[in-house]
Short mmCIF file of C-alpha atoms and ligand atoms in Angstrom, two decimals:
data_model
loop_
_atom_site.label_atom_id
_atom_site.label_comp_id
_atom_site.label_asym_id
_atom_site.label_seq_id
_atom_site.Cartn_x
_atom_site.Cartn_y
_atom_site.Cartn_z
CA MET H 1 -28.84 -36.09 38.98
CA GLN H 2 -29.56 -38.84 36.45
CA THR H 3 -32.63 -39.33 34.60
CA VAL H 4 -33.78 -42.49 33.21
CA ALA H 5 -36.20 -42.11 30.20
CA LYS H 6 -39.27 -44.05 30.81
CA LEU H 7 -39.90 -46.86 28.04
CA MET H 8 -42.61 -46.95 25.79
CA LYS H 9 -45.12 -49.68 26.27
CA VAL H 10 -45.76 -52.01 22.97
CA TYR H 11 -48.48 -54.69 22.60
CA VAL H 12 -47.78 -57.31 19.56
CA THR H 13 -51.15 -59.23 19.47
CA ARG H 14 -49.29 -62.52 17.72
CA ARG H 15 -45.87 -64.15 17.32
CA ILE H 16 -44.39 -62.59 14.23
CA PRO H 17 -41.62 -63.46 11.79
CA GLN H 18 -37.82 -62.96 13.33
CA GLU H 19 -37.37 -59.98 10.64
CA GLY H 20 -39.81 -58.28 12.78
CA MET H 21 -38.77 -59.00 16.41
CA LYS H 22 -35.39 -58.64 15.55
CA ILE H 23 -35.79 -55.06 15.27
CA LEU H 24 -38.00 -54.68 18.03
CA SER H 25 -35.69 -56.54 20.51
CA ALA H 26 -32.85 -54.15 19.20
CA SER H 27 -35.09 -51.15 19.55
CA SER H 28 -34.36 -49.26 23.25
CA VAL H 29 -37.31 -47.15 23.35
CA CYS H 30 -40.13 -49.94 24.05
CA GLU H 31 -40.86 -52.35 26.46
CA VAL H 32 -42.98 -55.40 24.59
CA SER H 33 -45.49 -57.45 25.54
CA LEU H 34 -45.98 -60.05 23.03
CA TRP H 35 -48.87 -62.69 22.50
CA ASP H 36 -46.44 -65.63 22.02
CA SER H 37 -48.64 -67.84 19.87
CA ASP H 38 -49.75 -68.42 16.35
CA GLU H 39 -53.20 -68.31 17.33
CA PRO H 40 -55.22 -64.97 18.12
CA VAL H 41 -55.16 -63.48 21.40
CA PRO H 42 -58.67 -63.90 23.00
CA ARG H 43 -60.25 -60.85 22.89
CA ALA H 44 -60.33 -60.46 26.98
CA GLU H 45 -56.78 -60.80 27.22
CA LEU H 46 -56.15 -58.15 24.40
CA LEU H 47 -58.25 -56.00 26.02
CA LYS H 48 -56.43 -56.31 29.62
CA GLY H 49 -52.94 -56.72 27.42
CA VAL H 50 -53.15 -53.19 25.86
CA GLN H 51 -54.00 -51.03 28.67
CA GLY H 52 -51.99 -48.28 28.84
CA THR H 53 -49.80 -49.18 25.75
CA HIS H 54 -48.30 -46.59 23.23
CA GLY H 55 -48.06 -48.81 20.33
CA LEU H 56 -50.25 -51.70 18.97
CA LEU H 57 -49.08 -54.11 16.59
CA CYS H 58 -51.95 -56.17 15.32
CA MET H 59 -53.25 -58.68 12.70
CA LEU H 60 -56.02 -58.41 10.13
CA SER H 61 -57.90 -60.52 12.40
CA ASP H 62 -57.99 -58.38 15.42
CA LYS H 63 -60.95 -56.04 15.43
CA ILE H 64 -59.60 -52.68 16.50
CA ASP H 65 -62.76 -50.90 17.53
CA ALA H 66 -64.27 -48.30 20.11
CA GLU H 67 -63.98 -50.82 23.10
CA LEU H 68 -60.32 -51.65 22.27
CA LEU H 69 -59.16 -48.27 22.16
CA ASP H 70 -61.03 -47.22 25.63
CA ALA H 71 -59.30 -50.14 27.01
CA ALA H 72 -55.90 -49.05 25.67
CA GLY H 73 -56.37 -45.52 26.81
CA PRO H 74 -55.19 -42.05 26.10
CA ASN H 75 -51.49 -43.07 25.74
CA LEU H 76 -51.94 -44.94 22.40
CA LYS H 77 -50.21 -43.35 19.44
CA VAL H 78 -49.86 -45.62 16.88
CA ILE H 79 -51.76 -48.95 15.51
CA SER H 80 -49.34 -50.69 13.16
CA THR H 81 -51.27 -53.49 11.44
CA MET H 82 -49.06 -56.04 9.43
CA SER H 83 -51.46 -56.33 6.62
CA VAL H 84 -52.18 -53.87 3.52
CA GLY H 85 -56.30 -54.36 4.30
CA PHE H 86 -57.38 -51.97 6.92
CA ASP H 87 -60.94 -52.99 7.01
CA HIS H 88 -60.68 -54.47 10.64
CA LEU H 89 -59.72 -50.89 11.91
CA VAL H 90 -62.59 -48.49 12.93
CA LEU H 91 -61.03 -45.73 11.45
CA GLY H 92 -63.47 -43.19 12.44
CA GLU H 93 -62.79 -44.03 16.10
CA ILE H 94 -59.18 -43.89 15.60
CA LYS H 95 -59.10 -40.47 13.85
CA LYS H 96 -61.48 -39.02 16.69
CA ARG H 97 -58.42 -40.01 19.12
CA GLY H 98 -55.58 -38.90 17.07
CA ILE H 99 -54.02 -42.17 16.78
CA ARG H 100 -51.55 -43.01 13.79
CA VAL H 101 -52.07 -46.00 11.61
CA GLY H 102 -49.36 -47.98 9.94
CA TYR H 103 -50.08 -50.55 7.24
CA THR H 104 -48.07 -52.80 4.66
CA PRO H 105 -48.86 -51.81 1.17
CA GLY H 106 -46.77 -52.70 -1.68
CA VAL H 107 -44.56 -55.45 -0.37
CA LEU H 108 -46.77 -58.34 -0.44
CA THR H 109 -48.25 -57.19 -3.95
CA ASP H 110 -45.98 -59.90 -5.99
CA ALA H 111 -46.61 -62.68 -3.31
CA THR H 112 -50.55 -61.92 -3.47
CA ALA H 113 -50.72 -61.62 -7.20
CA GLU H 114 -48.80 -64.97 -7.80
CA LEU H 115 -51.39 -66.76 -5.57
CA THR H 116 -54.33 -65.36 -7.02
CA VAL H 117 -52.94 -66.53 -10.40
CA ALA H 118 -52.49 -69.70 -8.81
CA LEU H 119 -55.50 -70.14 -7.51
CA LEU H 120 -57.13 -69.04 -11.01
CA LEU H 121 -55.52 -71.81 -12.81
CA ALA H 122 -56.22 -74.43 -10.13
CA THR H 123 -59.82 -73.40 -10.11
CA ALA H 124 -60.14 -73.18 -13.90
CA ARG H 125 -58.29 -76.49 -14.60
CA ARG H 126 -59.77 -78.26 -11.45
CA LEU H 127 -56.27 -79.31 -10.00
CA PRO H 128 -57.46 -80.13 -6.55
CA GLU H 129 -60.31 -82.35 -7.86
CA ALA H 130 -58.00 -84.01 -10.59
CA VAL H 131 -55.33 -84.73 -7.77
CA GLU H 132 -58.30 -86.19 -5.78
CA GLU H 133 -59.42 -88.56 -8.76
CA VAL H 134 -55.66 -89.90 -9.04
CA LYS H 135 -55.61 -90.68 -5.41
CA ASN H 136 -59.17 -92.30 -5.26
CA GLY H 137 -58.88 -94.66 -8.37
CA GLY H 138 -61.23 -92.31 -10.26
CA TRP H 139 -58.35 -92.21 -13.26
CA THR H 140 -59.02 -95.48 -14.96
CA CYS H 141 -57.90 -94.21 -18.57
CA TRP H 142 -57.22 -91.15 -20.79
CA LYS H 143 -60.52 -90.29 -21.64
CA PRO H 144 -61.45 -87.07 -24.22
CA LEU H 145 -63.67 -85.05 -21.71
CA MET H 146 -61.96 -86.09 -18.34
CA MET H 147 -61.16 -83.34 -16.38
CA CYS H 148 -61.71 -80.74 -18.80
CA GLY H 149 -61.92 -76.96 -17.54
CA TYR H 150 -61.28 -73.54 -19.08
CA GLY H 151 -58.11 -71.68 -20.47
CA LEU H 152 -56.91 -68.38 -20.13
CA SER H 153 -55.99 -68.16 -24.27
CA GLY H 154 -58.03 -65.89 -26.09
CA SER H 155 -60.08 -65.09 -23.32
CA THR H 156 -61.48 -62.19 -21.38
CA VAL H 157 -60.49 -61.24 -17.85
CA GLY H 158 -62.19 -58.85 -15.40
CA VAL H 159 -60.70 -57.30 -12.64
CA ILE H 160 -62.70 -55.45 -9.89
CA GLY H 161 -60.39 -53.00 -8.25
CA LEU H 162 -57.26 -52.76 -10.51
CA GLY H 163 -55.20 -51.30 -7.61
CA ARG H 164 -51.86 -52.53 -6.64
CA ILE H 165 -52.61 -56.27 -6.62
CA GLY H 166 -55.24 -56.17 -9.30
CA MET H 167 -52.72 -54.59 -11.77
CA ALA H 168 -50.13 -57.19 -10.76
CA ILE H 169 -52.58 -59.86 -11.25
CA ALA H 170 -53.39 -58.45 -14.87
CA ARG H 171 -49.86 -58.16 -15.86
CA ARG H 172 -48.91 -61.66 -14.79
CA LEU H 173 -52.07 -62.98 -16.74
CA MET H 174 -51.67 -61.50 -20.12
CA PRO H 175 -48.96 -63.34 -21.23
CA PHE H 176 -51.34 -66.56 -21.04
CA GLY H 177 -52.82 -65.08 -24.31
CA VAL H 178 -55.47 -63.41 -22.68
CA LYS H 179 -57.34 -61.39 -25.50
CA ARG H 180 -59.06 -58.42 -23.65
CA LEU H 181 -58.53 -57.02 -20.08
CA LEU H 182 -61.38 -55.47 -18.46
CA TYR H 183 -61.52 -53.69 -15.22
CA SER H 184 -63.99 -51.91 -13.11
CA GLY H 185 -63.72 -49.60 -10.02
CA ARG H 186 -64.10 -46.19 -8.76
CA THR H 187 -61.61 -44.57 -11.25
CA ALA H 188 -59.91 -45.34 -14.80
CA LYS H 189 -56.12 -46.15 -14.38
CA ALA H 190 -53.06 -44.61 -16.10
CA ASP H 191 -50.95 -47.49 -16.29
CA ALA H 192 -54.08 -49.81 -17.37
CA THR H 193 -53.15 -48.75 -20.72
CA GLU H 194 -49.86 -50.43 -20.89
CA LEU H 195 -52.02 -53.78 -21.02
CA ASN H 196 -54.86 -52.13 -23.38
CA GLY H 197 -57.09 -52.33 -20.25
CA GLU H 198 -60.84 -51.20 -20.64
CA PHE H 199 -62.36 -49.30 -17.91
CA VAL H 200 -65.95 -50.66 -17.78
CA PRO H 201 -68.93 -50.44 -16.00
CA LEU H 202 -69.39 -53.49 -13.69
CA ASP H 203 -72.42 -54.90 -15.66
CA THR H 204 -70.44 -54.93 -18.74
CA LEU H 205 -67.39 -56.77 -17.01
CA LEU H 206 -69.87 -59.34 -15.64
CA ALA H 207 -71.44 -60.18 -18.75
CA GLU H 208 -68.38 -60.24 -21.08
CA SER H 209 -65.57 -61.96 -18.79
CA ASP H 210 -64.43 -65.44 -18.91
CA PHE H 211 -62.47 -65.04 -15.47
CA ILE H 212 -63.49 -62.37 -12.95
CA VAL H 213 -61.03 -61.52 -10.22
CA VAL H 214 -61.94 -59.37 -7.28
CA SER H 215 -59.09 -57.51 -5.64
CA CYS H 216 -60.68 -54.13 -4.25
CA SER H 217 -60.47 -53.29 -0.67
CA LEU H 218 -63.41 -54.08 1.68
CA ALA H 219 -65.34 -50.92 2.09
CA PRO H 220 -69.31 -50.04 2.76
CA GLU H 221 -69.44 -49.97 -0.88
CA THR H 222 -67.75 -53.25 -1.84
CA GLN H 223 -69.34 -55.20 1.18
CA GLY H 224 -71.69 -57.90 -0.44
CA LEU H 225 -71.13 -56.73 -4.00
CA CYS H 226 -70.59 -60.08 -5.19
CA ASP H 227 -74.42 -61.26 -5.03
CA LYS H 228 -77.25 -63.13 -6.37
CA ALA H 229 -77.60 -60.19 -9.24
CA PHE H 230 -73.96 -60.04 -9.59
CA PHE H 231 -73.57 -63.78 -10.13
CA SER H 232 -76.90 -63.81 -12.51
CA LYS H 233 -74.96 -61.30 -14.98
CA MET H 234 -71.73 -63.86 -15.57
CA LYS H 235 -71.53 -66.18 -18.33
CA LYS H 236 -72.23 -69.66 -17.29
CA THR H 237 -69.04 -70.89 -18.09
CA ALA H 238 -67.16 -67.98 -16.17
CA VAL H 239 -64.79 -68.58 -13.41
CA PHE H 240 -65.16 -66.45 -10.29
CA VAL H 241 -61.97 -65.59 -8.15
CA ASN H 242 -61.65 -63.64 -4.86
CA SER H 243 -58.55 -62.80 -3.11
CA SER H 244 -59.65 -59.44 -1.26
CA ARG H 245 -61.84 -59.91 1.48
CA GLY H 246 -64.56 -62.81 2.20
CA ALA H 247 -67.41 -60.00 3.04
CA VAL H 248 -66.95 -58.66 -0.59
CA VAL H 249 -69.01 -61.98 -1.44
CA ASN H 250 -72.50 -62.95 -0.34
CA GLN H 251 -71.68 -66.81 0.32
CA GLU H 252 -75.20 -68.09 0.21
CA ASP H 253 -75.60 -66.70 -3.41
CA LEU H 254 -71.96 -68.11 -4.33
CA TYR H 255 -73.34 -71.27 -3.43
CA GLU H 256 -76.68 -71.03 -5.18
CA ALA H 257 -74.76 -69.80 -8.36
CA LEU H 258 -72.38 -72.68 -8.32
CA THR H 259 -74.94 -75.30 -7.67
CA SER H 260 -77.30 -74.13 -10.08
CA GLY H 261 -74.74 -73.78 -12.94
CA GLN H 262 -75.38 -70.10 -13.21
CA ILE H 263 -71.30 -69.90 -13.20
CA ALA H 264 -68.55 -72.52 -13.46
CA ALA H 265 -66.29 -72.39 -10.82
CA ALA H 266 -65.20 -70.16 -8.07
CA GLY H 267 -61.71 -69.98 -6.35
CA LEU H 268 -61.62 -68.04 -2.70
CA ASP H 269 -58.49 -67.25 -0.73
CA VAL H 270 -60.69 -65.28 1.62
CA THR H 271 -64.24 -66.15 3.34
CA THR H 272 -66.45 -65.13 6.12
CA PRO H 273 -66.04 -66.07 8.57
CA GLU H 274 -62.14 -67.21 8.53
CA PRO H 275 -61.39 -69.85 9.23
CA LEU H 276 -64.58 -71.30 6.98
CA PRO H 277 -66.28 -73.85 9.39
CA THR H 278 -65.41 -77.52 7.93
CA ASN H 279 -68.91 -78.33 7.52
CA HIS H 280 -69.69 -75.08 5.34
CA PRO H 281 -71.66 -75.91 2.17
CA LEU H 282 -69.11 -74.16 -0.18
CA LEU H 283 -66.58 -77.27 1.12
CA THR H 284 -68.88 -79.89 -0.13
CA LEU H 285 -68.37 -78.23 -3.71
CA LYS H 286 -65.99 -79.76 -6.52
CA ASN H 287 -66.40 -76.52 -8.48
CA CYS H 288 -65.15 -74.27 -5.47
CA VAL H 289 -61.76 -74.07 -4.38
CA VAL H 290 -61.10 -72.43 -0.99
CA LEU H 291 -57.62 -71.46 0.41
CA PRO H 292 -56.96 -70.43 3.86
CA HIS H 293 -55.98 -66.76 3.14
CA ILE H 294 -52.44 -67.37 1.97
CA GLY H 295 -52.27 -64.62 -0.51
CA SER H 296 -49.07 -63.06 0.91
CA ALA H 297 -47.87 -66.36 2.27
CA THR H 298 -44.20 -66.39 1.14
CA TYR H 299 -41.36 -66.64 4.01
CA SER H 300 -39.76 -63.46 2.44
CA THR H 301 -42.86 -61.58 2.06
CA ARG H 302 -43.99 -62.38 5.67
CA GLY H 303 -40.78 -61.35 7.04
CA ILE H 304 -40.69 -57.85 5.07
CA MET H 305 -44.34 -57.22 6.25
CA ALA H 306 -43.19 -57.78 9.81
CA ALA H 307 -40.00 -55.69 9.29
CA LEU H 308 -42.13 -52.98 8.22
CA SER H 309 -44.83 -53.27 10.85
CA VAL H 310 -42.15 -52.80 13.47
CA GLN H 311 -40.53 -49.76 11.87
CA ASN H 312 -43.87 -48.33 11.76
CA LEU H 313 -44.74 -48.90 15.27
CA LEU H 314 -41.46 -47.72 16.33
CA GLY H 315 -41.97 -44.50 14.18
CA GLY H 316 -45.19 -44.24 15.73
CA ILE H 317 -44.48 -44.27 19.34
CA GLN H 318 -41.56 -41.90 18.98
CA GLY H 319 -43.57 -39.39 16.80
CA THR H 320 -41.36 -39.70 13.94
CA GLU H 321 -41.68 -40.91 10.43
CA MET H 322 -43.50 -44.07 9.79
CA PRO H 323 -42.30 -45.84 6.44
CA SER H 324 -45.79 -46.68 5.58
CA GLU H 325 -48.69 -44.50 7.23
CA LEU H 326 -52.25 -44.64 6.22
CA LYS H 327 -53.35 -41.18 5.64
CA PHE H 328 -57.10 -41.06 6.43
P1 NDP W 1 -55.02 -50.83 -3.45
O1 NDP W 1 -55.77 -49.51 -2.84
O2 NDP W 1 -54.09 -50.42 -4.36
O3 NDP W 1 -56.44 -51.46 -4.57
C1 NDP W 1 -57.48 -51.08 -3.72
C2 NDP W 1 -58.54 -51.49 -5.08
O4 NDP W 1 -59.88 -51.56 -4.49
C3 NDP W 1 -58.53 -49.89 -5.72
O5 NDP W 1 -58.40 -50.44 -7.36
C4 NDP W 1 -59.63 -49.59 -5.51
O6 NDP W 1 -60.32 -48.95 -7.02
C5 NDP W 1 -60.36 -50.53 -5.42
N1 NDP W 1 -61.96 -50.32 -4.63
C6 NDP W 1 -62.06 -49.42 -3.44
N2 NDP W 1 -63.10 -49.45 -3.17
C7 NDP W 1 -64.09 -49.61 -4.32
C8 NDP W 1 -65.33 -49.54 -4.56
N3 NDP W 1 -66.08 -48.84 -4.01
N4 NDP W 1 -65.74 -50.10 -5.74
C9 NDP W 1 -64.83 -50.86 -6.73
N5 NDP W 1 -63.14 -50.93 -6.48
C10 NDP W 1 -62.98 -50.39 -5.26
O7 NDP W 1 -55.13 -52.35 -2.54
P2 NDP W 1 -54.31 -53.44 -2.71
O8 NDP W 1 -54.12 -53.96 -4.06
O9 NDP W 1 -52.79 -53.07 -2.04
O10 NDP W 1 -54.89 -54.33 -1.83
C11 NDP W 1 -56.31 -54.76 -2.18
C12 NDP W 1 -56.83 -55.75 -1.08
O11 NDP W 1 -56.68 -56.76 -1.33
C13 NDP W 1 -56.37 -55.27 0.43
O12 NDP W 1 -57.35 -54.25 0.65
C14 NDP W 1 -56.95 -56.53 0.98
O13 NDP W 1 -58.00 -56.55 1.32
C15 NDP W 1 -56.57 -57.64 -0.07
N6 NDP W 1 -55.54 -58.20 0.16
C16 NDP W 1 -55.75 -59.63 0.26
C17 NDP W 1 -54.60 -60.78 0.52
C18 NDP W 1 -54.67 -61.86 0.45
O14 NDP W 1 -53.89 -62.61 1.34
N7 NDP W 1 -55.66 -62.71 -0.04
C19 NDP W 1 -53.31 -60.01 0.59
C20 NDP W 1 -53.21 -58.62 0.39
C21 NDP W 1 -54.06 -57.73 0.11
P3 NDP W 1 -59.94 -47.00 -7.09
O15 NDP W 1 -58.63 -47.13 -7.17
O16 NDP W 1 -60.62 -46.78 -8.07
O17 NDP W 1 -60.71 -46.37 -6.00
C1 DGY W 2 -53.48 -58.09 3.77
O1 DGY W 2 -52.38 -57.82 4.03
O2 DGY W 2 -54.34 -57.48 3.69
C2 DGY W 2 -54.01 -59.82 3.66
O3 DGY W 2 -54.99 -60.01 3.67
C3 DGY W 2 -52.75 -60.39 4.51
O4 DGY W 2 -51.51 -60.25 3.70
#
């Protein structure tokens, strides 16, 4: 008698780049349900779609909590997120159920660092505002003080969270002539010595930095870290940049700091919520540059992230090695 192996079921919550889909289609071990859209799957659909599934490939905007895990049921062996951030995963519930987690560290470090540097320069040198002036006729002639901003040469840069991305940002900023690199976090980093990085208390970083870049992960200890007290310790001429997660910042306090002259400018690649409503007060400010969470958005990086997420998913459903498994 011939036995036919039953295919494992996997659910993919968004259209993903071809590099990932090709691996998934070529695999003979699973049957794929794909939410075939660039827009998020509605929660009710997701709860229905995951029923009985063995593997889930999700995005950072999908909340993976007890309700979802219950809806999936006991077959679920692996959650593979197409992101390095995993703050959308309720790890306690996932661990309780013995489910493995895959994520995408490292492969998006360069793209995210590059974007963060671009955002810092755009914010400090007022690029969106300057482009607008050209278009609206505000550019009447060369003026000594027109569109002046802040330069990196001779400056002090403070990085909050000198992890993979924080370090890659620092490496790219130093050649602009940065004089001092300060960083804060939970632990001093050995590779910071290559840049003469100084591990300092957060208050020192806030008081002495001309540019502050947030690149830590979102955790209970970092949620709302950048609040009224935080901004009040910064220099009035300092530029604040966040490419980690929106919830690290108290946006009401940031708005107040930007409008009262407490700080010079802010560049945000991440906000709360995402998307930021188009009538949000921060979007009315000339000294605030907001991007739609595009840190890792290069074609090549997104392709690699998709492929890695699928490999994690396939390893997880088969109970074999996952190339990037989160240990928690
Ligand atoms: P890493 O784990 O390498 O770095 C995280 C950093 O956060 C570490 O330096 C860590 O410091 C720091 N950190 C953690 N907890 C705290 C804390 N309580 N206080 C201060 N610092 C803390 O991750 P990556 O560099 O790869 O990614 C960082 C984050 O960037 C991701 O979690 C994600 O949220 C975000 N991201 C955003 C992207 C975008 O598109 N804008 C793209 C990719 C990532 P320590 O080592 O001392 O614990
Ligand atoms: C991540 O991976 O966590 C980013 O936010 C998106 O690439």
